[in-house]
Short mmCIF file of C-alpha atoms in Angstrom, two decimals:
data_model
loop_
_atom_site.label_atom_id
_atom_site.label_comp_id
_atom_site.label_asym_id
_atom_site.label_seq_id
_atom_site.Cartn_x
_atom_site.Cartn_y
_atom_site.Cartn_z
CA UNK A 165 -0.42 0.06 0.28
CA UNK A 166 1.50 3.66 -0.84
CA UNK A 167 1.44 6.30 1.88
CA UNK A 168 1.58 10.19 0.96
CA UNK A 169 3.61 12.07 3.35
CA UNK A 170 4.91 16.14 3.60
CA UNK A 171 8.37 16.95 3.30
CA UNK A 172 7.78 19.46 5.69
CA UNK A 173 6.58 17.07 8.49
CA UNK A 174 9.07 14.77 8.07
CA UNK A 175 11.73 17.28 9.04
CA UNK A 176 9.88 17.58 11.99
CA UNK A 177 9.20 14.07 12.79
CA UNK A 178 12.72 12.60 11.58
CA UNK A 179 15.06 15.64 12.86
CA UNK A 180 17.12 15.44 9.79
CA UNK A 181 16.60 19.13 8.46
CA UNK A 182 18.14 21.30 6.18
CA UNK A 183 20.85 23.18 7.18
CA UNK A 184 23.03 25.61 4.67
CA UNK A 185 24.41 22.31 2.62
CA UNK A 186 21.47 20.57 2.18
CA UNK A 187 19.71 18.11 4.48
CA UNK A 188 21.66 16.53 7.17
CA UNK A 189 20.27 14.66 10.52
CA UNK A 190 21.82 12.00 12.59
CA UNK A 191 22.65 8.33 10.67
CA UNK A 192 20.17 6.65 12.89
CA UNK A 193 17.56 9.06 11.71
CA UNK A 194 18.09 8.53 8.25
CA UNK A 195 16.50 6.00 7.57
CA UNK A 196 15.75 4.58 3.79
CA UNK A 197 12.02 5.78 3.82
CA UNK A 198 13.25 9.65 5.02
CA UNK A 199 16.34 9.72 2.25
CA UNK A 200 13.93 7.87 -0.50
CA UNK A 201 10.85 10.73 0.73
CA UNK A 202 13.56 13.68 0.75
CA UNK A 203 15.44 12.72 -3.09
CA UNK A 204 11.70 11.99 -4.42
CA UNK A 205 10.95 15.94 -3.28
CA UNK A 206 13.78 17.22 -5.15
CA UNK A 207 12.90 15.45 -7.98
CA UNK A 208 9.20 16.83 -7.89
CA UNK A 209 10.77 20.22 -7.89
CA UNK A 210 12.80 19.82 -10.57
CA UNK A 211 9.96 18.42 -12.65
CA UNK A 212 8.15 22.15 -11.11
CA UNK A 213 11.16 23.96 -12.86
CA UNK A 214 11.56 22.01 -16.25
CA UNK A 215 14.89 20.42 -14.99
CA UNK A 216 13.76 17.03 -14.47
CA UNK A 217 11.12 14.84 -16.30
CA UNK A 218 10.85 10.63 -16.82
CA UNK A 219 13.85 9.15 -18.91
CA UNK A 220 16.12 11.24 -17.53
CA UNK A 221 19.57 10.47 -15.95
CA UNK A 222 20.63 11.60 -12.78
CA UNK A 223 23.67 11.55 -11.22
CA UNK A 224 24.59 10.43 -7.49
CA UNK A 225 27.75 9.66 -5.68
CA UNK A 226 29.02 9.76 -2.11
CA UNK A 227 31.59 10.33 0.73
CA UNK A 228 33.61 7.38 2.71
CA UNK A 229 31.88 7.47 5.94
CA UNK A 230 30.20 4.03 6.76
CA UNK A 231 26.65 4.76 6.02
CA UNK A 232 26.77 6.51 2.71
CA UNK A 233 26.67 3.39 0.47
CA UNK A 234 23.61 2.58 2.18
CA UNK A 235 21.89 6.13 1.58
CA UNK A 236 23.13 5.93 -1.65
CA UNK A 237 21.08 2.92 -2.48
CA UNK A 238 18.30 4.66 -1.13
CA UNK A 239 18.28 7.62 -2.96
CA UNK A 240 18.89 5.44 -6.39
CA UNK A 241 16.13 3.79 -5.57
CA UNK A 242 14.15 6.95 -5.41
CA UNK A 243 15.62 8.09 -8.32
CA UNK A 244 14.36 5.40 -10.21
CA UNK A 245 10.84 5.07 -8.62
CA UNK A 246 10.25 8.81 -10.47
CA UNK A 247 10.98 7.28 -13.68
CA UNK A 248 14.77 8.64 -14.00
CA UNK A 249 17.76 6.82 -14.86
CA UNK A 250 20.44 6.43 -12.15
CA UNK A 251 24.14 7.39 -12.96
CA UNK A 252 26.16 5.74 -9.97
CA UNK A 253 29.37 7.94 -9.70
CA UNK A 254 30.77 6.37 -6.98
CA UNK A 255 33.17 7.57 -4.32
CA UNK A 256 34.23 11.52 -5.41
CA UNK A 257 34.43 15.06 -4.48
CA UNK A 258 31.48 16.39 -4.43
CA UNK A 259 32.40 19.63 -6.99
CA UNK A 260 33.68 17.00 -9.49
CA UNK A 261 30.01 14.94 -9.43
CA UNK A 262 28.45 18.39 -9.56
CA UNK A 263 30.21 19.37 -12.61
CA UNK A 264 29.11 15.64 -14.55
CA UNK A 265 25.73 17.03 -13.63
CA UNK A 266 26.38 20.97 -15.12
CA UNK A 267 27.88 19.54 -17.32
CA UNK A 268 24.95 16.87 -19.05
CA UNK A 269 22.49 19.70 -17.81
CA UNK A 270 21.18 17.09 -15.30
CA UNK A 271 19.81 16.80 -11.67
CA UNK A 272 23.11 15.55 -9.20
CA UNK A 273 23.18 14.39 -5.40
CA UNK A 274 25.65 13.94 -3.32
CA UNK A 275 25.57 11.44 -0.29
CA UNK A 276 27.89 13.59 2.36
CA UNK A 277 27.83 15.25 6.22
CA UNK A 278 30.73 16.86 5.05
CA UNK A 279 33.08 17.39 7.96
CA UNK A 280 30.78 16.39 10.92
CA UNK A 281 31.15 12.75 12.66
CA UNK A 282 30.54 9.53 10.92
CA UNK A 283 27.36 9.48 13.32
CA UNK A 284 25.87 11.66 11.15
CA UNK A 285 24.87 12.32 6.90
CA UNK A 286 23.39 14.20 4.70
CA UNK A 287 22.58 14.68 1.74
CA UNK A 288 23.38 17.59 -0.73
CA UNK A 289 21.06 17.96 -3.91
CA UNK A 290 22.38 20.25 -7.40
CA UNK A 291 19.82 21.56 -9.46
CA UNK A 292 21.11 20.64 -13.02
CA UNK A 293 22.11 24.63 -13.66
CA UNK A 294 23.96 25.19 -9.96
CA UNK A 295 23.48 24.49 -6.22
CA UNK A 296 20.07 24.30 -5.10
CA UNK A 297 19.52 27.58 -3.83
CA UNK A 298 17.01 29.05 -0.52
CA UNK A 299 13.93 28.88 -2.80
CA UNK A 300 14.80 25.49 -4.34
CA UNK A 301 14.79 24.57 -0.97
CA UNK A 302 11.34 26.50 0.39
CA UNK A 303 10.10 24.33 -2.72
CA UNK A 304 11.38 20.99 -1.62
CA UNK A 305 9.89 21.27 2.10
CA UNK A 306 6.46 22.25 0.29
CA UNK A 307 6.16 18.57 -1.60
CA UNK A 308 4.11 15.99 -0.44
CA UNK A 309 5.27 12.43 -1.78
CA UNK A 310 3.27 9.27 -2.29
CA UNK A 311 5.96 6.33 -1.36
CA UNK A 312 5.87 2.95 -2.49
CA UNK A 313 5.20 0.18 -0.23
CA UNK A 314 8.70 -0.68 -0.05
CA UNK A 315 9.84 -0.21 3.33
CA UNK A 316 9.44 -2.29 6.33
CA UNK A 317 8.46 -1.15 9.92
CA UNK A 318 11.84 0.51 10.75
CA UNK A 319 11.91 2.46 7.65
CA UNK A 320 14.48 0.31 5.44
CA UNK A 321 14.14 -0.98 2.52
CA UNK A 322 12.94 -4.45 2.14
CA UNK A 323 14.69 -5.78 -0.62
CA UNK A 324 17.60 -2.73 -1.95
CA UNK A 325 18.62 -2.67 -5.75
CA UNK A 326 21.98 -3.95 -6.31
CA UNK A 327 24.65 -1.80 -7.37
CA UNK A 328 25.36 -0.24 -11.01
CA UNK A 329 28.28 0.20 -12.99
CA UNK A 330 29.89 3.04 -11.76
CA UNK A 331 30.22 6.11 -14.06
CA UNK A 332 34.04 7.52 -13.98
CA UNK A 333 33.71 11.61 -13.24
CA UNK A 334 37.22 11.91 -11.36
CA UNK A 335 39.22 11.68 -14.98
CA UNK A 336 37.32 15.11 -16.22
CA UNK A 337 37.49 16.80 -12.90
CA UNK A 338 41.45 16.28 -12.62
CA UNK A 339 41.85 17.21 -16.27
CA UNK A 340 39.72 20.15 -15.26
CA UNK A 341 43.26 21.49 -13.67
CA UNK A 342 45.95 19.98 -15.33
CA UNK A 343 44.76 20.90 -18.90
CA UNK A 344 44.37 24.66 -17.62
CA UNK A 345 47.29 25.25 -15.62
CA UNK A 346 49.86 22.73 -17.20
CA UNK A 347 51.76 19.67 -16.83
CA UNK A 348 54.81 21.65 -15.19
CA UNK A 349 53.01 24.27 -13.31
CA UNK A 350 54.16 22.52 -9.86
CA UNK A 351 57.06 20.80 -11.08
CA UNK A 352 59.47 21.00 -8.52
CA UNK A 353 57.56 21.56 -5.62
CA UNK A 354 57.86 19.10 -3.00
CA UNK A 355 54.11 18.73 -1.44
CA UNK A 356 52.31 16.20 0.64
CA UNK A 357 48.94 15.62 1.03
CA UNK A 358 47.11 14.78 4.13
CA UNK A 359 44.20 11.50 3.13
CA UNK A 360 43.24 10.67 6.32
CA UNK A 361 39.41 10.03 5.17
CA UNK A 362 38.56 12.90 2.88
CA UNK A 363 36.89 10.75 -0.79
CA UNK A 364 39.01 13.17 -2.80
CA UNK A 365 42.18 11.79 -1.57
CA UNK A 366 43.73 9.78 -4.62
CA UNK A 367 41.93 12.38 -6.97
CA UNK A 368 43.89 15.00 -5.48
CA UNK A 369 47.35 13.10 -5.58
CA UNK A 370 46.79 12.46 -9.13
CA UNK A 371 46.19 16.39 -10.29
CA UNK A 372 49.02 17.30 -8.03
CA UNK A 373 51.11 15.00 -10.08
CA UNK A 374 49.66 15.43 -13.14
CA UNK A 375 50.61 19.21 -12.79
CA UNK A 376 54.28 18.38 -12.45
CA UNK A 377 54.46 17.54 -8.21
CA UNK A 378 56.77 15.58 -6.50
CA UNK A 379 53.95 13.86 -3.69
CA UNK A 380 53.88 12.30 -0.78
CA UNK A 381 51.00 11.00 1.10
CA UNK A 382 50.44 11.33 4.69
CA UNK A 383 47.66 9.89 7.18
CA UNK A 384 45.81 7.93 5.07
CA UNK A 385 42.77 6.71 6.97
CA UNK A 386 40.25 3.67 6.87
CA UNK A 387 38.36 5.55 9.77
CA UNK A 388 36.58 8.43 8.88
CA UNK A 389 38.21 11.01 10.20
CA UNK A 390 35.96 14.33 10.61
CA UNK A 391 38.35 16.76 9.21
CA UNK A 392 36.54 20.38 9.90
CA UNK A 393 38.43 23.05 7.61
CA UNK A 394 37.27 26.01 9.68
CA UNK A 395 38.12 24.29 13.41
CA UNK A 396 41.13 22.79 12.60
CA UNK A 397 41.82 19.79 15.84
CA UNK A 398 45.11 20.58 17.52
CA UNK A 399 46.15 17.00 16.61
CA UNK A 400 46.01 17.80 12.82
CA UNK A 401 48.11 20.95 13.32
CA UNK A 402 50.85 19.35 15.35
CA UNK A 403 50.71 16.53 12.24
CA UNK A 404 51.17 19.10 9.78
CA UNK A 405 54.21 20.74 11.43
CA UNK A 406 56.07 17.26 11.93
CA UNK A 407 55.44 16.72 8.79
CA UNK A 408 56.86 19.46 6.78
CA UNK A 409 59.82 19.48 8.64
CA UNK A 410 60.54 15.43 8.24
CA UNK A 411 59.48 15.47 4.39
CA UNK A 412 60.84 19.32 3.54
CA UNK A 413 57.39 20.30 2.17
CA UNK A 414 56.90 23.18 0.26
CA UNK A 415 53.06 23.00 1.20
CA UNK A 416 50.54 20.30 2.94
CA UNK A 417 47.18 19.63 1.00
CA UNK A 418 44.50 18.47 2.46
CA UNK A 419 40.49 19.15 2.23
CA UNK A 420 36.85 18.01 4.64
CA UNK A 421 35.29 14.49 4.19
CA UNK A 422 33.58 15.24 0.40
CA UNK A 423 36.54 17.46 -0.64
CA UNK A 424 34.76 20.71 -1.45
CA UNK A 425 36.23 22.21 1.61
CA UNK A 426 40.60 22.66 0.92
CA UNK A 427 43.04 22.85 4.19
CA UNK A 428 46.60 24.29 2.78
CA UNK A 429 49.89 24.64 5.00
CA UNK A 430 52.78 26.93 4.20
CA UNK A 431 55.99 25.60 3.94
CA UNK A 432 56.21 25.19 7.77
CA UNK A 433 53.16 23.33 8.60
CA UNK A 434 51.37 26.07 9.67
CA UNK A 435 47.41 25.16 8.35
CA UNK A 436 46.25 29.08 6.01
CA UNK A 437 42.80 29.89 7.53
CA UNK A 438 40.25 29.50 4.26
CA UNK A 439 39.14 33.26 3.78
CA UNK A 440 42.75 34.08 3.29
CA UNK A 441 42.99 31.23 1.20
CA UNK A 442 40.02 32.39 -0.56
CA UNK A 443 41.79 35.83 -1.13
CA UNK A 444 44.87 34.89 -2.22
CA UNK A 445 42.81 32.65 -4.90
CA UNK A 446 40.99 35.99 -6.20
CA UNK A 447 43.81 37.45 -6.54
CA UNK A 448 45.94 34.24 -8.48
CA UNK A 449 42.89 34.18 -10.96
CA UNK A 450 42.52 37.89 -11.63
CA UNK A 451 39.24 37.86 -10.27
CA UNK A 452 37.08 41.13 -10.54
CA UNK A 453 34.48 40.72 -7.80
CA UNK A 454 33.92 38.62 -4.81
CA UNK A 455 30.87 37.37 -2.63
CA UNK A 456 32.01 36.39 0.57
CA UNK A 457 30.04 35.68 4.28
CA UNK A 458 30.11 38.17 6.83
CA UNK A 459 32.10 36.09 8.69
CA UNK A 460 35.44 36.00 6.30
CA UNK A 461 38.38 38.01 7.08
CA UNK A 462 38.29 41.99 6.60
CA UNK A 463 41.96 41.85 4.81
CA UNK A 464 39.47 41.26 1.88
CA UNK A 465 38.17 45.27 1.58
CA UNK A 466 41.76 46.78 2.83
CA UNK A 467 43.63 44.38 0.14
CA UNK A 468 42.60 46.64 -2.13
CA UNK A 469 42.23 44.26 -4.95
CA UNK A 470 38.72 43.97 -5.97
CA UNK A 471 36.28 46.49 -7.66
CA UNK A 472 33.15 44.58 -6.08
CA UNK A 473 32.19 42.78 -2.55
CA UNK A 474 29.26 41.60 -1.50
CA UNK A 475 28.74 40.33 1.98
CA UNK A 476 26.17 37.91 2.60
CA UNK A 477 25.08 35.04 5.10
CA UNK A 478 27.09 32.11 5.55
CA UNK A 479 26.57 29.24 3.36
CA UNK A 480 27.16 28.37 -0.06
CA UNK A 481 23.72 29.01 -1.19
CA UNK A 482 23.88 32.91 -0.04
CA UNK A 483 26.93 33.10 -1.48
CA UNK A 484 25.79 31.75 -4.50
CA UNK A 485 22.75 34.03 -4.74
CA UNK A 486 25.00 37.25 -3.87
CA UNK A 487 27.56 36.05 -6.62
CA UNK A 488 25.21 35.39 -9.70
CA UNK A 489 24.07 39.08 -8.70
CA UNK A 490 27.41 40.39 -9.59
CA UNK A 491 27.72 38.72 -12.63
CA UNK A 492 27.24 41.10 -15.74
CA UNK A 493 28.50 39.53 -19.23
CA UNK A 494 31.68 41.62 -18.20
CA UNK A 495 32.77 41.41 -14.82
CA UNK A 496 34.38 37.83 -13.74
CA UNK A 497 33.12 37.08 -9.91
CA UNK A 498 33.87 34.42 -7.46
CA UNK A 499 32.89 33.07 -4.43
CA UNK A 500 34.22 32.07 -1.30
CA UNK A 501 33.44 30.72 2.64
CA UNK A 502 35.25 30.96 5.61
CA UNK A 503 35.79 27.29 5.39
CA UNK A 504 37.88 28.36 2.28
CA UNK A 505 35.27 26.08 -0.61
CA UNK A 506 35.42 28.21 -3.43
CA UNK A 507 32.73 28.84 -6.23
CA UNK A 508 34.02 29.66 -9.50
CA UNK A 509 31.15 31.92 -11.12
CA UNK A 510 32.73 32.90 -14.37
CA UNK A 511 34.69 31.25 -16.83
CA UNK A 512 39.02 32.21 -16.23
CA UNK A 513 40.71 32.84 -20.03
CA UNK A 514 44.52 32.37 -20.08
CA UNK A 515 45.71 32.68 -23.70
CA UNK A 516 44.29 29.09 -25.37
CA UNK A 517 43.33 27.67 -22.08
CA UNK A 518 40.02 28.11 -20.30
CA UNK A 519 38.77 27.16 -17.04
CA UNK A 520 35.21 26.76 -17.48
CA UNK A 521 33.07 28.10 -14.38
CA UNK A 522 31.94 25.21 -11.33
CA UNK A 523 29.49 27.39 -9.06
CA UNK A 524 29.85 24.89 -6.25
CA UNK A 525 32.18 24.62 -3.75
CA UNK A 526 35.38 23.10 -4.86
CA UNK A 527 38.70 22.59 -2.74
CA UNK A 528 40.97 21.90 -5.87
CA UNK A 529 41.49 25.07 -7.11
CA UNK A 530 42.00 27.49 -4.46
CA UNK A 531 44.78 25.19 -3.07
CA UNK A 532 45.93 24.50 -6.99
CA UNK A 533 45.69 28.50 -7.88
CA UNK A 534 47.89 29.56 -4.96
CA UNK A 535 50.49 27.03 -5.30
CA UNK A 536 50.89 27.96 -9.06
CA UNK A 537 50.82 31.65 -8.07
CA UNK A 538 53.86 31.13 -5.63
CA UNK A 539 55.94 29.02 -8.03
CA UNK A 540 55.18 31.97 -10.76
CA UNK A 541 56.44 35.01 -8.54
CA UNK A 542 59.26 32.07 -6.74
CA UNK A 543 58.38 32.90 -3.06
CA UNK A 544 57.07 30.55 -0.52
CA UNK A 545 53.57 30.45 0.61
CA UNK A 546 54.45 32.42 3.88
CA UNK A 547 55.41 34.89 1.69
CA UNK A 548 52.10 35.46 -0.55
CA UNK A 549 50.14 35.12 3.16
CA UNK A 550 52.47 37.81 4.69
CA UNK A 551 51.32 40.58 1.85
CA UNK A 552 47.83 40.80 3.07
CA UNK A 553 46.86 43.21 5.71
CA UNK A 554 47.58 41.94 9.01
CA UNK A 555 43.96 40.83 9.88
CA UNK A 556 44.46 37.49 11.53
CA UNK A 557 40.65 34.96 11.87
CA UNK A 558 40.52 31.70 14.35
CA UNK A 559 36.93 30.06 14.92
CA UNK A 560 36.02 27.12 16.94
CA UNK A 561 32.81 26.09 18.37
CA UNK A 562 30.98 24.62 21.24
CA UNK A 563 29.79 20.99 20.40
CA UNK A 564 26.50 19.44 21.61
CA UNK A 565 24.58 23.08 22.36
CA UNK A 566 21.40 22.76 21.31
CA UNK A 567 20.62 25.16 18.46
CA UNK A 568 17.69 26.53 20.41
CA UNK A 569 19.51 27.64 23.25
CA UNK A 570 21.84 28.96 21.33
CA UNK A 571 19.43 31.27 19.86
CA UNK A 572 17.61 32.23 23.01
CA UNK A 573 21.37 33.72 24.16
CA UNK A 574 21.56 35.78 21.23
CA UNK A 575 18.13 36.74 21.27
CA UNK A 576 19.01 38.18 24.98
CA UNK A 577 22.16 39.92 23.06
CA UNK A 578 20.26 41.65 20.32
CA UNK A 579 17.37 42.83 22.50
CA UNK A 580 16.35 46.24 22.30
CA UNK A 581 17.70 49.26 20.17
CA UNK A 582 21.04 49.65 19.10
CA UNK A 583 22.83 51.19 22.60
CA UNK A 584 20.99 48.70 24.50
CA UNK A 585 22.52 45.79 22.61
CA UNK A 586 26.25 47.62 22.49
CA UNK A 587 25.71 48.18 26.25
CA UNK A 588 25.06 44.38 26.99
CA UNK A 589 27.84 42.98 24.86
CA UNK A 590 30.44 45.37 26.27
CA UNK A 591 29.00 43.99 29.95
CA UNK A 592 29.54 40.68 28.33
CA UNK A 593 32.91 40.78 26.32
CA UNK A 594 34.50 44.21 27.41
CA UNK A 595 36.76 42.74 29.92
CA UNK A 596 38.66 40.68 26.71
CA UNK A 597 38.12 42.96 24.07
CA UNK A 598 36.93 46.91 25.15
CA UNK A 599 33.88 49.04 24.36
CA UNK A 600 31.72 47.53 21.45
CA UNK A 601 31.37 49.99 18.96
CA UNK A 602 28.87 48.22 16.59
CA UNK A 603 27.28 45.16 15.40
CA UNK A 604 25.97 43.43 12.52
CA UNK A 605 23.58 40.51 12.81
CA UNK A 606 23.40 39.11 8.84
CA UNK A 607 23.58 35.89 10.22
CA UNK A 608 24.20 35.54 13.78
CA UNK A 609 25.85 38.48 16.18
CA UNK A 610 29.15 40.17 15.08
CA UNK A 611 30.37 42.87 17.41
CA UNK A 612 33.26 44.98 16.31
CA UNK A 613 35.12 46.58 19.34
CA UNK A 614 37.21 49.77 19.81
CA UNK A 615 40.33 47.56 20.33
CA UNK A 616 39.71 46.54 16.17
CA UNK A 617 38.85 43.21 17.43
CA UNK A 618 35.60 40.90 16.03
CA UNK A 619 33.57 38.40 17.77
CA UNK A 620 31.14 36.76 16.05
CA UNK A 621 29.19 33.72 17.42
CA UNK A 622 26.54 32.17 15.04
CA UNK A 623 24.95 28.82 15.60
CA UNK A 624 25.23 26.24 13.29
CA UNK A 625 23.08 25.52 10.66
CA UNK A 626 24.09 21.78 10.37
CA UNK A 627 24.64 20.58 14.04
CA UNK A 628 23.92 21.32 17.36
CA UNK A 629 27.15 23.82 17.81
CA UNK A 630 27.90 27.39 18.59
CA UNK A 631 30.53 28.85 16.28
CA UNK A 632 32.62 31.52 17.13
CA UNK A 633 34.63 33.54 14.59
CA UNK A 634 37.13 35.74 16.05
CA UNK A 635 39.70 38.62 13.52
CA UNK A 636 42.56 40.32 15.25
CA UNK A 637 45.42 41.89 14.46
CA UNK A 638 48.27 38.74 15.29
CA UNK A 639 47.33 35.07 15.04
CA UNK A 640 47.51 34.46 18.71
CA UNK A 641 45.62 37.32 19.68
CA UNK A 642 42.36 35.79 17.26
CA UNK A 643 42.81 32.54 19.18
CA UNK A 644 43.27 33.74 22.85
CA UNK A 645 40.22 36.24 21.94
CA UNK A 646 37.88 33.09 20.77
CA UNK A 647 38.75 30.82 23.60
CA UNK A 648 37.85 33.29 26.22
CA UNK A 649 35.02 34.35 24.21
CA UNK A 650 34.03 30.54 24.14
CA UNK A 651 34.53 30.47 27.76
CA UNK A 652 32.10 33.74 28.78
CA UNK A 653 29.79 31.53 26.37
CA UNK A 654 29.98 28.20 27.99
CA UNK A 655 29.09 30.17 31.73
CA UNK A 656 25.69 32.02 30.31
CA UNK A 657 24.51 29.03 28.46
CA UNK A 658 25.10 26.94 31.84
CA UNK A 659 22.76 30.00 33.57
CA UNK A 660 20.08 29.49 31.15
#
C-alpha cells in the first residue's frame, strides 16, 4: 500500500532537516524512507521547474563514511521510482559529481555529511544548472510525495537494489586542472597530501602529480576522520608541523570529508585560514568581484584588490546568490567561504586555455591556483600570506549545544535598541575585547570593538553547535580572544 508524506512534516518528525548544505541528521534518523522521500521531493521540484522528467538521468555519488553506501542505494531507488535513470558516480568529491551534472545538464546528488562526525550524514542536492538555493529549498519542503510499499516497519528498504557499474567522473575533474594550468605548473615543488578519510584523496594526488609536483602521501585512514577546515583539530596542527619538517615540504594539502573545502598549509606546516586562501586565490585568478559571508576576514576589503565585494549570510546558497548578482556579462566573479570552499562564477581565460565556471564549492582550485602563483613569483606560500593586510581570523565551536539554547542566548544579547545591544555585549565581553562600537546581525551576532577585535557568534545550521569567529591584529590574539569568548558563552549557557 502506498503512503503520502509531507516533506516538511517528515523533517520535523525525523529530525533530519535542511541546513546550509542540504539535508543532514543523525544516521539512525536517516532511514531509507526519509532519504527516499527527500529525493522524491527534490525531483518533484526539479520537474516543476523543467529540469527533470521521466527518462532523464540523475547523477549520484558519496563520501567515505560507513553509512553512505546505504543512503546512496535509498536515493538511487527513489530516482528509479520517479522514472529517472541513475548515473552512479561512485565515491568522488562533491565538486566532481556536480561538474558532471552541470556538464550534462542533469540534476545531481551527493551523499555526504562533510566534516561532521560519522554518526551523522547528509544529502546535498544540485540543480541541473547549479546548487540548490534557498527558494529551491523552500519549494522542496512544500512537496508531498507518494511512497511505494517497499519499506519495513523500521523505514528501511525491504529489498535494496543491486549496485550498478560506476561512471568515471574523476578523469574529467582531474583534466579540468591539468589542462588549464599545464603539466609543469607545479614542477619542482614537494607537496604533502594529508589523505585521512577524504573522498578526494586519490584524485587530489593525481591532479598534483599531473601538474608536475612531487607528492608524499600522509595520514591515510580507513576510519572516518571528521576534519573541519574551519576548526582544525590540535592533532592535525601538530601533524602538519611535523610532516613539513620531516619531509622538507613546500606545502601540505588536504580537504574535508567530501573534498569541497580545502585545507592548505605553508612550508612550515601552518594551516592557512580558508578566508585568507580565498583572497589569495581570487588575486591569483584575477577575479574582479567577490561574494563572501560576513564572517570572513576583512583583509578582503583592506587589500584593495577587487572592484566590488558583497557580504552575505553564511552558506554557499547565499554566496552563490550574491555572486550571480555580481555577474553582468563583463565582470568576472567568484565566491568563497570561511571554510575555504571556492565557487567560480565565471570562466577564467589565459591565452588559449579556459577554466570553465563551476558554481559550487571546490577544494582543488584554491589550493592549486595559490601554489601555482607562489611558484610563478618564486616565493614560499608564507610570503604571499605576509603581503596581505595584517588581519587574522580564528574559529572554534561549542559542540552539543542545542540550537534553541544558542538562539536564546543571542536573542537576549540583541534585545532592545542599538545602544542597549552595545552596552550588553560590552558588559559581556568588555573585559577581553574593550568597548563594543558596532554590531552586525546579517548572520548571528558579529560585534566590532574599539580595540579592533571582532567577535562573531552564530548557531550552526548543520549540527547542535555554536560557532565563534574572531578577528584581530595577530594570529595569537585571534586565537586567545576566541578561547576567552567561548569560555564566557559556556558560562552564560550554564545559567540558562
